[in-house]
Amino acid sequence: MNIILDRTDIEVVVDGNNPQGFYEVKGSPDLDLIRQVQDMLEKANNSPDIAKLNEEFTVAAQKQDQATMGQLQEKYQQLIKKEHDKVAQLLEQKAPSLAVINLLQNNTLDKDKYYQTYINVADKLRKAWPNYTQSKNFIAFVDKMKATAIGQPAPEIALPNPEGQIVKLSSMKGKYVLVDFWAKWCGPCRQENPNVVRVYNKYKDKGFTVFGVSLDRKKEDWVQAIQQDGLTWTHVSDLKFWQSEAAKTYNISAIPFSLLVDPDGIIIDKNLRGAALEKRLAEVLDKK
């Protein structure tokens, strides 16, 4: 059972005889806000429109219809974004609280898509709670996000390829580069790989490439996944799992994670998947 104590008395009711472990917390504005946000997101994910998209996606996946799967993914993102926009607006309107910090640090919102929300909340905390440990930790978290924000130069990555040679991200300058953090053990990464392969083959002769950064722990797993998925671009890894130097530099807490870097090494987009990746590349490369 999670509770937040902050200025108000709370009442906790627990029924230890209930097989489901019933408990109820009253009198906590922080927990009320967390429950409100959770209810908003749950309602969005269980809506009839989302259920219909999931059914259509299952059919398309069974047929291996990548084009339709991409279109459905884009529709899904658009529907979810509407509810996430409401959550972002709600959290920005609230006074600084442990609930707001908790929700944002636990990735309730995509920290890249809602970067400005994180900035706005951090600015409020600097003024209202300059000395609180939780506030300081959140501000430090947001400051670290700034290093890999859209519009910033992509931090250097210099790691070994499967042959043991150090390859630098900066060596890719002059091309649009998808910096793709992934691993053999990451199911969503492997599911997205066919789409990246397709897009790579379509645009590799137009100034596009992929720089794969694996968070695997064993070289044999890493190399096997590269071969199984037909990933013919540049790959690097220090095989340190979440302790990878690149993962630390880019403040990564979940994969798949990707950035699109322009020929000058500037981050221009993040986490483009499915049809969104092809659409973005079309914008910058088909006009060339």
Short mmCIF file of N, CA, C and O in Angstrom, two decimals, residues 80-153:
data_model
loop_
_atom_site.label_atom_id
_atom_site.label_comp_id
_atom_site.label_asym_id
_atom_site.label_seq_id
_atom_site.Cartn_x
_atom_site.Cartn_y
_atom_site.Cartn_z
N ILE A 80 -4.44 8.25 -27.78
CA ILE A 80 -3.83 8.30 -26.45
C ILE A 80 -3.30 9.70 -26.16
O ILE A 80 -3.38 10.20 -25.03
N LYS A 81 -2.78 10.37 -27.19
CA LYS A 81 -2.22 11.71 -27.01
C LYS A 81 -3.28 12.68 -26.47
O LYS A 81 -2.97 13.55 -25.64
N LYS A 82 -4.50 12.54 -26.92
CA LYS A 82 -5.56 13.45 -26.46
C LYS A 82 -5.70 13.38 -24.94
O LYS A 82 -5.84 14.41 -24.27
N GLU A 83 -5.68 12.15 -24.40
CA GLU A 83 -5.83 12.00 -22.95
C GLU A 83 -4.56 12.42 -22.22
O GLU A 83 -4.62 13.03 -21.15
N HIS A 84 -3.40 12.13 -22.80
CA HIS A 84 -2.15 12.53 -22.19
C HIS A 84 -2.02 14.06 -22.16
O HIS A 84 -1.45 14.62 -21.21
N ASP A 85 -2.55 14.72 -23.19
CA ASP A 85 -2.55 16.18 -23.19
C ASP A 85 -3.36 16.73 -22.01
O ASP A 85 -2.97 17.73 -21.38
N LYS A 86 -4.48 16.07 -21.71
CA LYS A 86 -5.32 16.50 -20.58
C LYS A 86 -4.57 16.30 -19.26
O LYS A 86 -4.64 17.15 -18.36
N VAL A 87 -3.85 15.17 -19.15
CA VAL A 87 -3.08 14.90 -17.94
C VAL A 87 -1.97 15.95 -17.77
O VAL A 87 -1.76 16.48 -16.67
N ALA A 88 -1.28 16.26 -18.86
CA ALA A 88 -0.20 17.25 -18.81
C ALA A 88 -0.74 18.61 -18.36
O ALA A 88 -0.15 19.29 -17.51
N GLN A 89 -1.88 19.00 -18.92
CA GLN A 89 -2.48 20.28 -18.55
C GLN A 89 -2.86 20.29 -17.06
O GLN A 89 -2.64 21.28 -16.35
N LEU A 90 -3.42 19.17 -16.58
CA LEU A 90 -3.82 19.06 -15.18
C LEU A 90 -2.61 19.20 -14.25
O LEU A 90 -2.65 19.95 -13.27
N LEU A 91 -1.51 18.50 -14.57
CA LEU A 91 -0.33 18.52 -13.70
C LEU A 91 0.35 19.89 -13.70
O LEU A 91 0.88 20.32 -12.68
N GLU A 92 0.31 20.57 -14.83
CA GLU A 92 0.91 21.91 -14.88
C GLU A 92 0.09 22.93 -14.10
O GLU A 92 0.63 23.92 -13.59
N GLN A 93 -1.21 22.69 -13.99
CA GLN A 93 -2.08 23.62 -13.27
C GLN A 93 -1.97 23.46 -11.75
O GLN A 93 -2.24 24.40 -11.01
N LYS A 94 -1.58 22.27 -11.30
CA LYS A 94 -1.52 21.99 -9.88
C LYS A 94 -0.35 22.70 -9.21
O LYS A 94 0.70 22.92 -9.82
N ALA A 95 -0.54 23.02 -7.95
CA ALA A 95 0.57 23.56 -7.16
C ALA A 95 1.59 22.44 -6.96
O ALA A 95 1.26 21.26 -7.08
N PRO A 96 2.85 22.79 -6.68
CA PRO A 96 3.86 21.76 -6.44
C PRO A 96 3.40 20.77 -5.38
O PRO A 96 2.86 21.16 -4.34
N SER A 97 3.58 19.49 -5.66
CA SER A 97 3.17 18.45 -4.71
C SER A 97 3.98 17.19 -4.95
O SER A 97 4.56 17.00 -6.02
N LEU A 98 3.99 16.33 -3.94
CA LEU A 98 4.67 15.06 -4.08
C LEU A 98 3.98 14.18 -5.12
O LEU A 98 4.62 13.36 -5.78
N ALA A 99 2.68 14.36 -5.28
CA ALA A 99 1.94 13.58 -6.27
C ALA A 99 2.40 13.93 -7.69
O ALA A 99 2.61 13.04 -8.52
N VAL A 100 2.54 15.22 -7.98
CA VAL A 100 2.98 15.64 -9.32
C VAL A 100 4.38 15.10 -9.60
O VAL A 100 4.65 14.56 -10.68
N ILE A 101 5.27 15.20 -8.61
CA ILE A 101 6.62 14.67 -8.78
C ILE A 101 6.58 13.17 -9.03
O ILE A 101 7.24 12.65 -9.94
N ASN A 102 5.80 12.46 -8.23
CA ASN A 102 5.69 11.01 -8.35
C ASN A 102 5.19 10.60 -9.72
O ASN A 102 5.75 9.69 -10.36
N LEU A 103 4.15 11.25 -10.19
CA LEU A 103 3.56 10.89 -11.49
C LEU A 103 4.55 11.11 -12.64
O LEU A 103 4.67 10.28 -13.54
N LEU A 104 5.25 12.23 -12.61
CA LEU A 104 6.17 12.53 -13.70
C LEU A 104 7.42 11.67 -13.65
O LEU A 104 7.92 11.22 -14.68
N GLN A 105 7.93 11.39 -12.45
CA GLN A 105 9.13 10.56 -12.36
C GLN A 105 8.85 9.11 -12.70
O GLN A 105 9.76 8.37 -13.07
N ASN A 106 7.60 8.69 -12.58
CA ASN A 106 7.23 7.31 -12.91
C ASN A 106 6.74 7.16 -14.34
O ASN A 106 6.05 6.20 -14.68
N ASN A 107 7.09 8.13 -15.18
CA ASN A 107 6.82 8.05 -16.62
C ASN A 107 5.33 7.93 -16.95
O ASN A 107 4.95 7.26 -17.91
N THR A 108 4.48 8.59 -16.15
CA THR A 108 3.07 8.65 -16.50
C THR A 108 2.90 9.32 -17.87
O THR A 108 2.03 8.95 -18.66
N LEU A 109 3.75 10.30 -18.14
CA LEU A 109 3.79 10.96 -19.45
C LEU A 109 5.14 10.67 -20.10
O LEU A 109 6.15 10.53 -19.40
N ASP A 110 5.14 10.57 -21.42
CA ASP A 110 6.39 10.42 -22.16
C ASP A 110 7.23 11.68 -21.93
O ASP A 110 6.85 12.78 -22.33
N LYS A 111 8.39 11.51 -21.29
CA LYS A 111 9.18 12.68 -20.90
C LYS A 111 9.77 13.42 -22.09
O LYS A 111 10.16 14.59 -21.96
N ASP A 112 9.82 12.78 -23.25
CA ASP A 112 10.32 13.46 -24.44
C ASP A 112 9.21 14.25 -25.13
O ASP A 112 9.41 15.39 -25.52
N LYS A 113 8.05 13.63 -25.25
CA LYS A 113 6.92 14.32 -25.89
C LYS A 113 6.38 15.45 -25.01
O LYS A 113 5.83 16.43 -25.51
N TYR A 114 6.51 15.28 -23.69
CA TYR A 114 5.98 16.29 -22.77
C TYR A 114 7.11 16.96 -22.00
O TYR A 114 6.98 17.29 -20.82
N TYR A 115 8.19 17.16 -22.69
CA TYR A 115 9.38 17.79 -22.12
C TYR A 115 9.05 19.13 -21.47
O TYR A 115 9.51 19.45 -20.38
N GLN A 116 8.22 19.93 -22.14
CA GLN A 116 7.90 21.26 -21.62
C GLN A 116 7.13 21.17 -20.31
O GLN A 116 7.28 22.03 -19.42
N THR A 117 6.31 20.14 -20.14
CA THR A 117 5.61 19.94 -18.87
C THR A 117 6.60 19.72 -17.73
O THR A 117 6.46 20.30 -16.64
N TYR A 118 7.60 18.91 -17.99
CA TYR A 118 8.64 18.66 -16.98
C TYR A 118 9.38 19.96 -16.64
O TYR A 118 9.66 20.24 -15.46
N ILE A 119 9.68 20.73 -17.66
CA ILE A 119 10.37 22.00 -17.45
C ILE A 119 9.52 22.94 -16.59
O ILE A 119 10.01 23.56 -15.64
N ASN A 120 8.23 23.04 -16.93
CA ASN A 120 7.33 23.95 -16.21
C ASN A 120 7.18 23.56 -14.74
O ASN A 120 7.17 24.41 -13.85
N VAL A 121 7.05 22.25 -14.50
CA VAL A 121 6.92 21.78 -13.12
C VAL A 121 8.22 22.02 -12.35
O VAL A 121 8.20 22.46 -11.20
N ALA A 122 9.37 21.77 -12.98
CA ALA A 122 10.66 22.00 -12.33
C ALA A 122 10.83 23.47 -11.97
O ALA A 122 11.35 23.81 -10.90
N ASP A 123 10.38 24.37 -12.85
CA ASP A 123 10.49 25.80 -12.58
C ASP A 123 9.64 26.20 -11.36
O ASP A 123 10.06 27.03 -10.54
N LYS A 124 8.45 25.60 -11.25
CA LYS A 124 7.60 25.86 -10.09
C LYS A 124 8.28 25.39 -8.81
O LYS A 124 8.23 26.05 -7.78
N LEU A 125 8.88 24.20 -8.88
CA LEU A 125 9.52 23.63 -7.70
C LEU A 125 10.72 24.47 -7.25
O LEU A 125 10.99 24.60 -6.05
N ARG A 126 11.46 25.02 -8.21
CA ARG A 126 12.61 25.88 -7.86
C ARG A 126 12.17 27.07 -6.99
O ARG A 126 12.88 27.50 -6.09
N LYS A 127 10.98 27.59 -7.30
CA LYS A 127 10.49 28.76 -6.58
C LYS A 127 9.81 28.38 -5.26
O LYS A 127 10.00 29.03 -4.24
N ALA A 128 8.99 27.32 -5.32
CA ALA A 128 8.16 26.98 -4.16
C ALA A 128 8.84 26.06 -3.16
O ALA A 128 8.64 26.19 -1.95
N TRP A 129 9.64 25.10 -3.66
CA TRP A 129 10.26 24.11 -2.78
C TRP A 129 11.77 24.03 -3.05
O TRP A 129 12.30 22.98 -3.41
N PRO A 130 12.50 25.09 -2.87
CA PRO A 130 13.92 25.08 -3.23
C PRO A 130 14.78 24.17 -2.37
O PRO A 130 15.87 23.76 -2.79
N ASN A 131 14.32 23.81 -1.16
CA ASN A 131 15.17 23.07 -0.23
C ASN A 131 14.74 21.63 0.02
O ASN A 131 15.42 20.91 0.74
N TYR A 132 13.61 21.21 -0.57
CA TYR A 132 13.13 19.85 -0.34
C TYR A 132 13.95 18.85 -1.15
O TYR A 132 14.23 19.07 -2.33
N THR A 133 14.27 17.72 -0.52
CA THR A 133 15.06 16.69 -1.21
C THR A 133 14.34 16.18 -2.46
O THR A 133 14.95 16.05 -3.53
N GLN A 134 13.04 15.90 -2.33
CA GLN A 134 12.28 15.40 -3.49
C GLN A 134 12.28 16.40 -4.63
O GLN A 134 12.37 16.04 -5.81
N SER A 135 12.19 17.67 -4.28
CA SER A 135 12.20 18.73 -5.28
C SER A 135 13.56 18.81 -5.96
O SER A 135 13.65 18.89 -7.20
N LYS A 136 14.62 18.78 -5.17
CA LYS A 136 15.97 18.85 -5.73
C LYS A 136 16.24 17.68 -6.67
O LYS A 136 16.85 17.84 -7.74
N ASN A 137 15.79 16.48 -6.27
CA ASN A 137 16.00 15.29 -7.11
C ASN A 137 15.27 15.41 -8.44
O ASN A 137 15.80 15.04 -9.49
N PHE A 138 14.05 15.94 -8.38
CA PHE A 138 13.28 16.09 -9.62
C PHE A 138 13.92 17.12 -10.53
O PHE A 138 14.02 16.92 -11.75
N ILE A 139 14.35 18.23 -9.97
CA ILE A 139 14.99 19.29 -10.76
C ILE A 139 16.26 18.76 -11.42
O ILE A 139 16.54 19.03 -12.60
N ALA A 140 17.04 17.97 -10.68
CA ALA A 140 18.26 17.38 -11.25
C ALA A 140 17.91 16.42 -12.38
O ALA A 140 18.61 16.37 -13.40
N PHE A 141 16.82 15.67 -12.20
CA PHE A 141 16.33 14.74 -13.23
C PHE A 141 15.98 15.50 -14.51
O PHE A 141 16.35 15.10 -15.61
N VAL A 142 15.29 16.62 -14.37
CA VAL A 142 14.88 17.42 -15.53
C VAL A 142 16.10 18.09 -16.18
O VAL A 142 16.20 18.15 -17.41
N ASP A 143 17.02 18.58 -15.36
CA ASP A 143 18.23 19.20 -15.92
C ASP A 143 19.01 18.20 -16.77
O ASP A 143 19.58 18.56 -17.81
N LYS A 144 19.01 16.94 -16.35
CA LYS A 144 19.71 15.90 -17.12
C LYS A 144 18.99 15.64 -18.44
O LYS A 144 19.62 15.33 -19.45
N MET A 145 17.66 15.79 -18.44
CA MET A 145 16.88 15.60 -19.67
C MET A 145 17.28 16.61 -20.74
O MET A 145 17.22 16.33 -21.94
N LYS A 146 17.67 17.81 -20.30
CA LYS A 146 17.97 18.88 -21.24
C LYS A 146 19.10 18.52 -22.18
O LYS A 146 19.16 19.00 -23.32
N ALA A 147 20.03 17.67 -21.72
CA ALA A 147 21.19 17.31 -22.54
C ALA A 147 20.81 16.55 -23.80
O ALA A 147 21.53 16.59 -24.80
N THR A 148 19.66 15.87 -23.76
CA THR A 148 19.23 15.10 -24.93
C THR A 148 17.88 15.58 -25.46
O THR A 148 17.12 14.83 -26.06
N ALA A 149 17.56 16.85 -25.23
CA ALA A 149 16.31 17.42 -25.72
C ALA A 149 16.41 17.70 -27.22
O ALA A 149 17.50 17.87 -27.78
N ILE A 150 15.26 17.73 -27.87
CA ILE A 150 15.22 18.08 -29.29
C ILE A 150 15.80 19.48 -29.48
O ILE A 150 15.49 20.40 -28.74
N GLY A 151 16.70 19.60 -30.46
CA GLY A 151 17.39 20.86 -30.71
C GLY A 151 18.79 20.91 -30.13
O GLY A 151 19.56 21.82 -30.46
N GLN A 152 19.12 19.91 -29.29
CA GLN A 152 20.45 19.85 -28.70
C GLN A 152 21.37 18.94 -29.53
O GLN A 152 20.90 18.01 -30.18
N PRO A 153 22.69 19.17 -29.49
CA PRO A 153 23.61 18.24 -30.16
C PRO A 153 23.55 16.88 -29.48
O PRO A 153 23.51 16.80 -28.24
#
